Amino acid sequence: MNWFEELLNNRALETALPEAIWETVVMVGIAGVATVVIGGVIGVILHLTRPGGLVPMRTLYAILSSIIVNITRSIPYAILMVALIPFTQWLIGSSIGPIAATVSLTIATAPFFARLVETSLREVPSGTVDAAQVMGMSNGQIVTKVFLPEALPGLISAITNTTVVLIGYSAMAGLIGGGGLGRLAYNYGYQRFDSQVMIVTIIVMVIGVQLIQWIGDKIVAAVDHR
Amino acid sequence: MISVRELTKVYRQPTRDVVAIDDINLDIDDGEIHGIIGRSGAGKSTLVRCLTLLDRPTKGQVIVGSQDLTAVSDTKLRNARRRIGMVFQHANLLSSRTVAENVAMPLEIVNAKKAERRARALELLELVGLQGLEDTYPAQLSGGQRQRVGIARALAADPDVLLCDEPTSALDPNTTDDILTLIRSVADRLHLTVVVITHEMLVVKNLCDSVSLLEAGKIVESGKLSEVAADVNSQLSRSLLPLPTHQPVTADLVIEVVGKADAVNTPIGSTIAAENPVTVDIAAANIETLGTTRFAHYLLGINSDQPINLTGIEATLARHGFSVRVRAARGVQA
C-alpha cells in the first residue's frame, strides 16, 4: 500500500502530469490537423497525377513522389527534428515548446499520411470513376463526390494510424524542448530515477493510443457501407 | 441517332502498335436497340470507351444526335455525355451512398434541388421495380438489384441514348432475363436508342432489333436481326440459330437452309422432292422465334441415284424463301 500512497502524493505527477498531457494533446492536435490537410492534399495530387491517373502529370508526380515523399520518409525523425531547428526558429520565432515542435512533427508525418491517402484512393474501383465521368462530372467533382467519400473508411484508418505515430514522435520531440509526456518521462523517469512517473507516463500513453484506435475503429464502422 | 465514322483506336506500345478497333462505321436509328457482339479481345471494351470518349479515339467520329463528340471541348463533352446513360457490367455504384443517392447522382451535377433529386430517384426506382429499397446501401442488394439501380441511375438525367456494356454478364440466367426485359420496357417507354455490347448471343436474341459482329477490331457483319438471321451464309445466323448436336451427315449433297416467317411452315423435304428427283433427310433442325419472327434452320442430306441438279434445288428453295449454303457436294452435276 505504501507504494500507492507515495504515488498519490507524488508532487511531480500532481503538477507536471496534467501540463504534460495538455502539451502532448496540443502538439498532436495541431500537427495532426496540419498533417491531414497538407498530407491529404499531397496524397490526392499523387493519386490524380500518377501514370494512368485521372490527370497524369509525369514530372509533378515524380517530384512529389520521389523527392518530397520518399526522401522525407527516409530521414529518421530523431535526426529530422534536430535538423529542422533553424527552420522552425525562422518560421515560428522559437525552437522550444509544443507549438515549435508541431513544425517538425508535421513535416515528418505529412508525407507518411500522403502515402496512406494515395493507397486508400487506389482502392476505389476504377469503374466508379468511369461511371462518374460518363455522367459528366468534372475532375473536381470526381474528387469530392467519388474518391474521398468512397475511400473514407481507409482515410479514417489512415488518420488513426498517423495520430498514433504522431504521439510516438511527439514524445521524441519532448526531448529537445517540445515538452509533453516525452519530456516528463525523460526528466523525472530517466534523470531523477522516479520510476513512478515513468510507469504512469507509460500507462497514460497506452490508454491514449487505445482510446484513439477505438474511436477510429468506431468511426470506420459507422461510415463503412462496403 | 448515333453515327460512328471510321472509328479507329491504336494503343501505342514501346515495341509495337496495337490496333484495338479498326475503321468502324455504324449507324443506329432513333429508338433502335442495337447489339454489338464479339468474343473477348475483339475490341468491345475499347469500342465502349471510345463511344463515351472515356478514351480518345485515334481517328474517326462519334456523332450522337447532331453533335460530334470527338470535336467538342472537355467542358462541352461533359454536357454532351449527359445525353448518354450508361449501364456497366458491375453496376459501378458508389458504396458510400444509399440507393436513392446513387440514382440521383447525375442530377447533383446539374445542381438540382435535394427534394427534386429525391422525388426523381423514387420515381425511377419504382420504374425499375425497387420501390422501398431507396434507403439501403448497394452492398445490401443482390447483383440483379444492383444492376436495376445502375439502370435507374443511367436514366436519371433523361438521356436519349442508353449504352449498356455487358449488362448481364455477371448475372445468372433468370436475372439476365429480368434485366433484359427491363431494358426493353424502359427503352420502349422512354423511346431510347440503345446500344448493347455483349458476348452473349442470348442478349442479342432476346433484346436487339439489329446487330453487329465485332471481330479483331472490325465489324464483319451488321444488319437487322431478322435479315442477318435469315442469311444462312452469315456467321451471326449460325450463332443465332444454332443446330443441335448431330451425327456427321453422309449424303451426295449436304446443305444448310434458313427460312423465316411463312417459309417455316413449308414441309421442306417433300417440297424439294416434289420438284427434283431426290430424297431428302433432315439431319438436324432448329426452329425458333427471334423477336416476333419465326425462323427455321435445317441441315439436309440429299441423295439420288442420278447426278443431282443443285441449281434446280436452289431455285426451288429460293422460291419458298430459303437461303442455301452448300456444305458438301459429291454427287452434283458439273
Coordinates of C-alpha atoms in Angstrom, one line a residue:
Chain A
M1 CA 0.0 0.0 0.0
N2 CA 3.0 2.2 0.7
W3 CA 3.8 2.5 -3.0
F4 CA 0.3 3.6 -3.9
E5 CA 0.3 6.2 -1.1
E6 CA 3.5 7.5 -2.5
L7 CA 2.1 7.6 -5.9
L8 CA -0.9 9.6 -4.9
N9 CA 1.3 12.1 -3.1
N10 CA 3.9 12.4 -5.9
R11 CA 4.2 16.1 -6.4
A12 CA 5.7 15.7 -9.9
L13 CA 2.7 13.8 -11.0
E14 CA 0.3 16.1 -9.4
T15 CA 1.6 19.3 -11.1
A16 CA 3.6 18.2 -14.1
L17 CA 1.4 15.3 -15.4
P18 CA -1.7 17.4 -16.4
E19 CA 0.5 20.0 -18.0
A20 CA 2.5 17.3 -19.9
I21 CA -0.7 15.7 -21.1
W22 CA -2.0 19.0 -22.3
E23 CA 1.2 19.8 -24.1
T24 CA 1.1 16.4 -25.9
V25 CA -2.5 17.0 -26.8
V26 CA -1.6 20.4 -28.3
M27 CA 1.3 19.0 -30.2
V28 CA -0.6 16.0 -31.6
G29 CA -3.7 18.1 -32.2
I30 CA -2.0 20.9 -34.2
A31 CA 0.4 18.6 -36.0
G32 CA -2.5 16.2 -36.7
V33 CA -4.7 18.8 -38.3
A34 CA -1.8 20.2 -40.4
T35 CA -0.7 16.7 -41.4
V36 CA -4.2 15.7 -42.5
V37 CA -4.6 18.9 -44.6
I38 CA -1.1 19.0 -46.1
G39 CA -0.7 15.3 -46.4
G40 CA -4.2 14.9 -47.7
V41 CA -3.7 17.4 -50.5
I42 CA -0.4 15.8 -51.5
G43 CA -2.0 12.3 -51.4
V44 CA -4.8 13.4 -53.7
I45 CA -2.4 15.1 -56.1
L46 CA -0.2 11.9 -56.1
H47 CA -3.2 9.8 -57.0
L48 CA -4.5 12.1 -59.7
T49 CA -1.2 12.7 -61.4
R50 CA 0.2 9.2 -61.3
P51 CA 0.7 7.5 -64.6
G52 CA -2.7 6.2 -65.6
G53 CA -4.4 8.5 -63.1
L54 CA -7.2 11.0 -63.9
V55 CA -4.8 13.8 -64.9
P56 CA -1.5 12.1 -65.5
M57 CA 1.4 14.6 -65.0
R58 CA 4.7 12.7 -65.1
T59 CA 7.0 15.4 -63.8
L60 CA 4.8 16.6 -60.9
Y61 CA 4.2 13.1 -59.8
A62 CA 7.9 12.2 -59.9
I63 CA 8.8 15.3 -57.9
L64 CA 6.1 14.7 -55.3
S65 CA 6.6 11.0 -55.1
S66 CA 10.4 10.5 -55.1
I67 CA 11.7 13.8 -53.9
I68 CA 9.3 15.1 -51.3
V69 CA 7.6 12.0 -50.0
N70 CA 10.3 9.4 -50.3
I71 CA 13.2 11.5 -49.1
T72 CA 11.4 12.9 -46.2
R73 CA 10.2 9.5 -45.1
S74 CA 13.7 8.1 -45.3
I75 CA 15.1 10.5 -42.7
P76 CA 14.6 9.2 -39.1
Y77 CA 12.5 11.5 -37.0
A78 CA 15.2 11.8 -34.3
I79 CA 17.5 13.3 -36.9
L80 CA 14.9 15.3 -38.8
M81 CA 13.7 17.2 -35.7
V82 CA 17.2 18.3 -34.9
A83 CA 18.0 19.2 -38.5
L84 CA 14.8 21.4 -38.7
I85 CA 15.7 23.5 -35.7
P86 CA 16.9 26.5 -37.7
F87 CA 13.8 26.3 -40.0
T88 CA 11.5 26.2 -37.0
Q89 CA 13.3 29.1 -35.4
W90 CA 12.8 31.1 -38.6
L91 CA 9.1 30.1 -39.1
I92 CA 7.8 30.3 -35.5
G93 CA 10.5 32.6 -33.9
S94 CA 11.4 29.9 -31.4
S95 CA 12.5 26.3 -31.5
I96 CA 11.2 25.4 -28.0
G97 CA 7.8 24.5 -26.8
P98 CA 4.9 22.4 -28.1
I99 CA 4.0 24.9 -30.9
A100 CA 7.5 24.8 -32.3
A101 CA 7.5 21.0 -32.2
T102 CA 4.5 20.8 -34.4
V103 CA 6.6 22.1 -37.4
S104 CA 9.0 19.1 -37.4
L105 CA 6.1 16.8 -36.5
T106 CA 4.1 17.9 -39.5
I107 CA 7.0 17.7 -41.9
A108 CA 7.7 14.2 -40.6
T109 CA 4.2 12.8 -40.7
A110 CA 2.6 14.6 -43.7
P111 CA 4.5 12.5 -46.3
F112 CA 3.7 9.3 -44.5
F113 CA 0.0 10.3 -44.4
A114 CA 0.1 11.3 -48.1
R115 CA 1.2 7.7 -48.9
L116 CA -1.6 6.3 -46.9
V117 CA -4.1 8.6 -48.6
E118 CA -2.7 7.6 -52.0
T119 CA -3.1 3.9 -51.1
S120 CA -6.7 4.4 -49.9
L121 CA -7.7 6.2 -53.0
R122 CA -6.2 3.5 -55.2
E123 CA -8.7 1.1 -53.6
V124 CA -11.6 3.0 -55.2
P125 CA -12.7 0.8 -58.1
S126 CA -11.9 2.5 -61.5
G127 CA -15.4 1.6 -62.7
T128 CA -17.0 4.1 -60.3
V129 CA -14.7 6.8 -61.8
D130 CA -15.8 5.7 -65.3
A131 CA -19.4 6.0 -64.2
A132 CA -18.8 9.5 -62.8
Q133 CA -17.1 10.6 -66.0
V134 CA -19.8 9.3 -68.2
M135 CA -22.3 11.2 -66.0
G136 CA -20.5 14.3 -66.9
M137 CA -18.6 15.0 -63.7
S138 CA -15.7 17.3 -63.7
N139 CA -12.4 16.2 -62.1
G140 CA -13.0 18.3 -59.0
Q141 CA -16.5 16.7 -58.6
I142 CA -14.9 13.3 -59.0
V143 CA -12.5 14.0 -56.1
T144 CA -15.2 15.4 -53.8
K145 CA -18.1 13.1 -54.8
V146 CA -16.3 9.9 -55.6
F147 CA -12.7 9.5 -54.4
L148 CA -13.0 11.0 -51.0
P149 CA -16.4 9.6 -49.9
E150 CA -15.6 6.1 -51.4
A151 CA -12.2 6.0 -49.7
L152 CA -13.5 7.4 -46.4
P153 CA -13.1 4.2 -44.3
G154 CA -9.5 3.9 -45.5
L155 CA -8.8 7.6 -44.9
I156 CA -10.1 7.4 -41.3
S157 CA -7.9 4.4 -40.6
A158 CA -5.0 6.4 -42.1
I159 CA -5.8 9.3 -39.8
T160 CA -5.9 6.9 -36.8
N161 CA -2.6 5.4 -37.7
T162 CA -1.0 8.8 -38.3
T163 CA -2.2 10.1 -34.9
V164 CA -0.6 7.1 -33.2
V165 CA 2.6 7.7 -35.0
L166 CA 2.4 11.4 -34.0
I167 CA 2.1 10.5 -30.3
G168 CA 5.3 8.5 -30.6
Y169 CA 7.1 11.2 -32.4
S170 CA 5.8 13.9 -30.0
A171 CA 7.5 12.0 -27.1
M172 CA 10.8 12.2 -29.0
A173 CA 10.2 15.9 -29.7
G174 CA 9.8 16.4 -26.0
L175 CA 13.5 15.6 -25.5
I176 CA 14.6 18.6 -27.5
G177 CA 12.3 21.1 -25.9
G178 CA 8.9 20.2 -27.2
G179 CA 7.5 19.4 -23.8
G180 CA 4.7 17.0 -23.2
L181 CA 4.7 13.4 -21.9
G182 CA 8.1 12.6 -23.5
R183 CA 9.8 15.3 -21.5
L184 CA 8.0 14.2 -18.3
A185 CA 9.2 10.7 -18.7
Y186 CA 12.7 11.8 -19.6
N187 CA 13.2 14.4 -16.9
Y188 CA 11.6 12.5 -14.0
G189 CA 11.8 8.9 -15.0
Y190 CA 15.3 8.9 -16.5
Q191 CA 17.2 11.8 -14.9
R192 CA 15.6 11.5 -11.5
F193 CA 15.1 7.7 -11.4
D194 CA 11.5 8.3 -10.5
S195 CA 10.0 5.0 -11.7
Q196 CA 6.5 6.0 -10.6
V197 CA 6.4 8.9 -13.1
M198 CA 7.8 6.5 -15.8
I199 CA 5.1 3.9 -15.1
V200 CA 2.3 6.5 -15.0
T201 CA 3.5 8.1 -18.2
I202 CA 3.6 4.7 -20.0
I203 CA 0.1 3.9 -18.7
V204 CA -1.3 7.3 -19.9
M205 CA 0.2 6.8 -23.3
V206 CA -1.1 3.3 -23.7
I207 CA -4.6 4.4 -22.7
G208 CA -4.3 7.4 -25.1
V209 CA -3.4 5.2 -28.0
Q210 CA -6.0 2.6 -27.2
L211 CA -8.6 5.3 -27.0
I212 CA -7.6 6.8 -30.3
Q213 CA -7.6 3.4 -32.0
W214 CA -11.0 2.6 -30.5
I215 CA -12.6 5.9 -31.6
G216 CA -11.0 5.5 -35.1
D217 CA -12.4 2.0 -35.5
K218 CA -15.9 3.1 -34.3
I219 CA -15.9 5.9 -36.9
V220 CA -14.8 3.5 -39.6
A221 CA -17.5 1.0 -38.7
A222 CA -20.1 3.8 -38.9
V223 CA -19.1 5.2 -42.3
D224 CA -18.2 1.8 -44.0
H225 CA -21.1 0.6 -46.1
R226 CA -19.0 -1.7 -48.3
Chain B
M1 CA -29.3 8.9 -83.7
I2 CA -25.8 7.5 -83.4
S3 CA -23.3 7.5 -86.2
V4 CA -19.9 6.2 -85.9
R5 CA -17.5 7.1 -88.7
E6 CA -14.1 5.5 -89.4
L7 CA -13.6 5.0 -85.7
T8 CA -10.1 3.7 -85.0
K9 CA -8.1 3.3 -81.8
V10 CA -4.5 2.4 -81.7
Y11 CA -2.7 1.7 -78.5
R12 CA 0.9 2.8 -78.9
Q13 CA 3.2 0.4 -77.0
P14 CA 7.0 0.6 -76.9
T15 CA 7.6 -2.4 -79.2
R16 CA 4.5 -2.3 -81.5
D17 CA 1.2 -0.5 -82.1
V18 CA -1.9 -2.4 -81.2
V19 CA -5.0 -1.6 -83.3
A20 CA -7.8 -2.3 -80.9
I21 CA -10.6 -1.1 -83.2
D22 CA -10.1 -0.6 -86.8
D23 CA -12.2 1.7 -89.0
I24 CA -15.6 1.1 -87.5
N25 CA -18.7 2.5 -89.2
L26 CA -22.1 2.2 -87.7
D27 CA -25.5 3.8 -87.9
I28 CA -28.1 3.3 -85.3
D29 CA -31.6 4.7 -85.8
D30 CA -33.8 6.5 -83.3
G31 CA -35.4 4.1 -80.9
E32 CA -33.5 1.1 -82.2
I33 CA -31.8 -1.5 -79.9
H34 CA -28.5 -2.4 -81.4
G35 CA -26.4 -5.2 -80.2
I36 CA -22.6 -5.4 -80.7
I37 CA -21.4 -8.9 -80.2
G38 CA -17.9 -10.2 -80.1
R39 CA -15.6 -12.5 -78.2
S40 CA -13.2 -11.3 -75.5
G41 CA -10.4 -9.5 -77.2
A42 CA -12.5 -8.4 -80.2
G43 CA -12.3 -4.8 -79.1
K44 CA -15.7 -4.5 -77.3
S45 CA -14.3 -2.7 -74.3
T46 CA -12.3 -0.3 -76.4
L47 CA -15.3 0.5 -78.5
V48 CA -17.4 1.3 -75.5
R49 CA -14.7 3.6 -74.1
C50 CA -14.3 5.3 -77.4
L51 CA -18.1 5.7 -77.8
T52 CA -18.3 7.6 -74.5
L53 CA -14.9 9.3 -75.1
L54 CA -13.5 7.8 -71.9
D55 CA -10.7 7.0 -74.3
R56 CA -9.9 9.4 -77.1
P57 CA -10.2 7.6 -80.4
T58 CA -7.1 7.8 -82.6
K59 CA -9.2 8.7 -85.6
G60 CA -12.9 9.0 -86.6
Q61 CA -16.1 10.5 -85.3
V62 CA -18.8 9.6 -82.8
I63 CA -21.9 11.5 -83.6
V64 CA -24.8 11.5 -81.1
G65 CA -27.8 13.4 -82.3
S66 CA -26.2 16.0 -84.3
Q67 CA -23.2 16.5 -82.1
D68 CA -19.7 15.1 -82.9
L69 CA -18.4 14.1 -79.5
T70 CA -14.8 13.9 -80.8
A71 CA -14.8 17.5 -81.9
V72 CA -16.0 19.3 -78.7
S73 CA -14.0 20.7 -75.8
D74 CA -13.8 18.9 -72.5
T75 CA -16.4 21.2 -70.9
K76 CA -18.9 20.6 -73.8
L77 CA -18.1 16.9 -73.7
R78 CA -19.2 16.8 -70.1
N79 CA -22.6 18.3 -71.1
A80 CA -22.9 16.1 -74.2
R81 CA -22.2 13.0 -72.1
R82 CA -25.4 13.8 -70.1
R83 CA -27.4 12.7 -73.1
I84 CA -25.9 9.2 -72.8
G85 CA -26.9 7.0 -69.9
M86 CA -24.5 4.1 -69.3
V87 CA -25.1 0.7 -67.7
F88 CA -22.0 -1.2 -66.7
Q89 CA -21.3 -4.9 -66.2
H90 CA -20.8 -4.5 -62.5
A91 CA -23.2 -1.6 -62.0
N92 CA -20.3 0.6 -60.5
L93 CA -22.4 2.1 -57.8
L94 CA -20.9 4.2 -55.0
S95 CA -20.8 2.1 -51.8
S96 CA -20.8 5.2 -49.6
R97 CA -24.2 6.3 -50.9
T98 CA -27.7 4.9 -50.5
V99 CA -29.6 3.6 -53.4
A100 CA -31.6 6.8 -53.9
E101 CA -28.4 8.9 -53.6
N102 CA -26.8 6.8 -56.3
V103 CA -29.7 7.1 -58.6
A104 CA -29.8 10.9 -58.1
M105 CA -26.1 11.4 -58.7
P106 CA -26.4 12.6 -62.3
L107 CA -28.8 15.3 -61.1
E108 CA -26.3 16.6 -58.5
I109 CA -24.0 17.6 -61.3
V110 CA -26.6 19.9 -62.7
N111 CA -27.4 21.3 -59.3
A112 CA -30.9 20.0 -59.0
K113 CA -32.5 20.7 -55.6
K114 CA -32.4 18.0 -53.0
A115 CA -36.2 17.4 -52.8
E116 CA -36.3 17.3 -56.6
R117 CA -33.5 14.7 -56.8
R118 CA -35.2 12.6 -54.2
A119 CA -38.5 12.7 -56.0
R120 CA -36.9 11.7 -59.3
A121 CA -34.9 8.9 -57.6
L122 CA -38.1 7.4 -56.1
E123 CA -39.9 7.7 -59.4
L124 CA -37.0 5.9 -61.2
L125 CA -36.7 3.2 -58.5
E126 CA -40.4 2.4 -59.0
L127 CA -39.8 2.2 -62.8
V128 CA -37.1 -0.4 -62.3
G129 CA -39.1 -2.3 -59.6
L130 CA -37.1 -1.4 -56.5
Q131 CA -39.6 0.7 -54.5
G132 CA -38.9 0.5 -50.8
L133 CA -35.2 0.0 -51.2
E134 CA -34.3 3.6 -51.6
D135 CA -32.5 4.0 -48.3
T136 CA -30.5 0.8 -48.3
Y137 CA -26.9 0.6 -49.4
P138 CA -25.7 -1.1 -52.6
A139 CA -23.8 -3.8 -50.5
Q140 CA -27.1 -5.0 -49.1
L141 CA -28.5 -5.7 -52.6
S142 CA -28.2 -8.7 -54.9
G143 CA -26.4 -8.4 -58.2
G144 CA -29.6 -8.1 -60.2
Q145 CA -30.9 -5.4 -57.9
R146 CA -27.7 -3.5 -58.2
Q147 CA -28.0 -3.7 -61.9
R148 CA -31.5 -2.2 -61.7
V149 CA -30.1 0.6 -59.6
G150 CA -27.5 1.1 -62.3
I151 CA -30.2 1.3 -64.9
A152 CA -32.2 3.8 -62.8
R153 CA -29.1 5.9 -62.4
A154 CA -28.4 5.8 -66.2
L155 CA -31.9 7.2 -66.8
A156 CA -31.8 9.9 -64.2
A157 CA -30.7 12.7 -66.4
D158 CA -33.2 11.9 -69.1
P159 CA -30.8 10.6 -71.7
D160 CA -31.6 10.0 -75.4
V161 CA -29.2 7.1 -75.6
L162 CA -28.6 4.1 -73.3
L163 CA -25.3 2.5 -73.6
C164 CA -25.1 -1.0 -72.0
D165 CA -21.7 -2.6 -71.5
E166 CA -22.1 -6.3 -70.8
P167 CA -25.2 -5.6 -68.7
T168 CA -25.9 -9.2 -67.8
S169 CA -22.6 -10.9 -68.0
A170 CA -22.3 -11.1 -64.2
L171 CA -25.8 -12.3 -63.7
D172 CA -27.5 -15.7 -63.5
P173 CA -29.9 -16.8 -66.4
N174 CA -33.1 -15.8 -64.6
T175 CA -31.8 -12.5 -63.6
T176 CA -30.5 -11.9 -67.1
D177 CA -34.0 -12.4 -68.5
D178 CA -35.4 -9.9 -65.9
I179 CA -32.8 -7.3 -66.7
L180 CA -33.2 -7.7 -70.5
T181 CA -37.0 -7.4 -70.1
L182 CA -36.5 -4.2 -68.0
I183 CA -34.1 -2.7 -70.6
R184 CA -36.6 -3.5 -73.4
S185 CA -39.5 -1.9 -71.5
V186 CA -37.7 1.3 -70.4
A187 CA -36.4 1.7 -73.9
D188 CA -39.9 1.4 -75.4
R189 CA -41.5 3.6 -72.8
L190 CA -38.9 6.4 -72.9
H191 CA -38.2 6.0 -76.6
L192 CA -34.5 5.4 -76.1
T193 CA -31.9 4.4 -78.6
V194 CA -30.0 1.6 -77.0
V195 CA -26.5 0.1 -77.7
V196 CA -25.8 -3.2 -76.0
I197 CA -22.3 -4.5 -76.0
T198 CA -22.1 -8.2 -75.1
H199 CA -20.5 -11.6 -75.7
E200 CA -23.8 -13.4 -75.1
M201 CA -25.9 -14.3 -78.2
L202 CA -28.8 -14.7 -75.8
V203 CA -28.8 -11.0 -75.2
V204 CA -28.9 -10.2 -78.9
K205 CA -31.7 -12.8 -79.4
N206 CA -33.9 -11.5 -76.6
L207 CA -33.3 -7.8 -76.8
C208 CA -31.9 -6.4 -80.0
D209 CA -33.5 -5.2 -83.2
S210 CA -30.2 -5.1 -85.1
V211 CA -26.8 -6.5 -84.5
S212 CA -23.2 -6.1 -85.5
L213 CA -20.5 -8.7 -85.2
L214 CA -17.1 -7.4 -84.0
E215 CA -14.1 -9.5 -84.8
A216 CA -10.5 -8.4 -84.3
G217 CA -11.5 -4.8 -84.1
K218 CA -13.6 -4.8 -87.2
I219 CA -17.3 -5.0 -87.8
V220 CA -17.6 -8.0 -90.1
E221 CA -21.4 -8.3 -90.3
S222 CA -24.1 -5.9 -89.4
G223 CA -27.9 -5.6 -90.1
K224 CA -31.4 -6.0 -88.8
L225 CA -31.7 -9.1 -86.7
S226 CA -34.4 -10.6 -89.0
E227 CA -32.2 -10.1 -92.0
V228 CA -28.9 -11.4 -90.7
A229 CA -30.6 -14.4 -89.1
A230 CA -32.3 -15.3 -92.4
D231 CA -29.0 -15.4 -94.3
V232 CA -27.6 -18.9 -93.9
N233 CA -24.2 -17.7 -95.0
S234 CA -23.7 -15.2 -92.2
Q235 CA -21.8 -16.2 -89.1
L236 CA -24.4 -14.4 -87.0
S237 CA -27.1 -16.6 -88.4
R238 CA -25.2 -19.8 -87.3
S239 CA -24.9 -18.4 -83.8
L240 CA -28.4 -17.1 -83.6
L241 CA -30.0 -20.3 -84.9
P242 CA -27.5 -23.0 -83.8
L243 CA -28.2 -26.5 -84.9
P244 CA -28.4 -29.2 -82.2
T245 CA -25.5 -31.7 -81.8
H246 CA -25.9 -34.2 -84.6
Q247 CA -24.1 -37.2 -86.3
P248 CA -21.9 -36.4 -89.3
V249 CA -24.0 -36.4 -92.4
T250 CA -23.0 -38.6 -95.3
A251 CA -25.1 -37.9 -98.5
D252 CA -24.5 -37.0 -102.1
L253 CA -25.3 -33.4 -101.3
V254 CA -25.3 -31.8 -97.8
I255 CA -26.8 -28.3 -97.5
E256 CA -27.9 -25.9 -94.8
V257 CA -31.0 -23.8 -95.3
V258 CA -32.6 -21.0 -93.3
G259 CA -36.1 -19.6 -93.8
K260 CA -38.2 -17.2 -91.9
A261 CA -41.9 -16.4 -91.4
D262 CA -44.1 -18.3 -93.8
A263 CA -41.2 -20.4 -95.0
V264 CA -41.1 -22.1 -91.6
N265 CA -44.4 -23.8 -92.4
T266 CA -43.1 -25.3 -95.7
P267 CA -42.7 -29.1 -95.5
I268 CA -39.0 -28.9 -96.6
G269 CA -38.4 -32.5 -97.6
S270 CA -41.5 -33.0 -99.7
T271 CA -41.2 -29.6 -101.3
I272 CA -37.7 -30.3 -102.6
A273 CA -38.6 -33.8 -103.6
A274 CA -41.7 -32.8 -105.5
E275 CA -39.7 -30.7 -107.9
N276 CA -36.4 -32.6 -108.0
P277 CA -35.7 -36.4 -108.4
V278 CA -34.0 -36.7 -105.0
T279 CA -34.7 -38.0 -101.5
V280 CA -34.2 -35.6 -98.6
D281 CA -33.2 -36.4 -95.0
I282 CA -33.4 -33.8 -92.2
A283 CA -30.2 -34.4 -90.3
A284 CA -30.7 -31.6 -87.8
A285 CA -33.2 -28.7 -87.4
N286 CA -33.7 -25.7 -85.2
I287 CA -36.9 -23.7 -85.3
E288 CA -37.2 -20.7 -83.0
T289 CA -38.6 -17.2 -82.7
L290 CA -36.4 -14.1 -82.7
G291 CA -38.3 -11.0 -81.7
T292 CA -41.7 -11.7 -83.4
T293 CA -40.3 -13.6 -86.4
R294 CA -40.1 -17.4 -86.6
F295 CA -37.0 -18.9 -88.2
A296 CA -36.2 -22.4 -89.4
H297 CA -32.6 -23.7 -89.8
Y298 CA -32.2 -27.2 -91.4
L299 CA -29.3 -29.4 -92.2
L300 CA -30.3 -31.6 -95.1
G301 CA -28.8 -34.7 -96.6
I302 CA -29.9 -35.2 -100.2
N303 CA -29.4 -38.4 -102.2
S304 CA -30.2 -39.5 -105.6
D305 CA -29.4 -42.4 -108.0
Q306 CA -28.6 -39.9 -110.7
P307 CA -26.5 -36.8 -110.8
I308 CA -28.1 -34.1 -108.7
N309 CA -29.1 -30.7 -110.3
L310 CA -28.0 -28.3 -107.5
T311 CA -29.3 -25.2 -109.4
G312 CA -32.7 -26.8 -109.6
I313 CA -32.8 -27.4 -105.8
E314 CA -31.6 -23.9 -105.1
A315 CA -34.3 -22.5 -107.3
T316 CA -37.0 -24.5 -105.5
L317 CA -35.7 -23.3 -102.1
A318 CA -35.3 -19.7 -103.2
R319 CA -38.9 -19.7 -104.4
H320 CA -40.0 -20.8 -101.0
G321 CA -37.9 -18.1 -99.3
F322 CA -34.9 -20.2 -98.1
S323 CA -31.3 -19.2 -98.3
V324 CA -28.9 -22.0 -99.0
R325 CA -25.4 -22.9 -98.1
V326 CA -23.7 -26.0 -99.6
R327 CA -21.6 -28.0 -97.1
A328 CA -20.5 -30.9 -99.2
A329 CA -21.3 -31.9 -102.8
R330 CA -20.2 -35.2 -104.1
G331 CA -22.9 -36.3 -106.5
V332 CA -23.6 -33.0 -108.1
Q333 CA -23.9 -32.5 -111.8
A334 CA -21.0 -30.4 -113.1

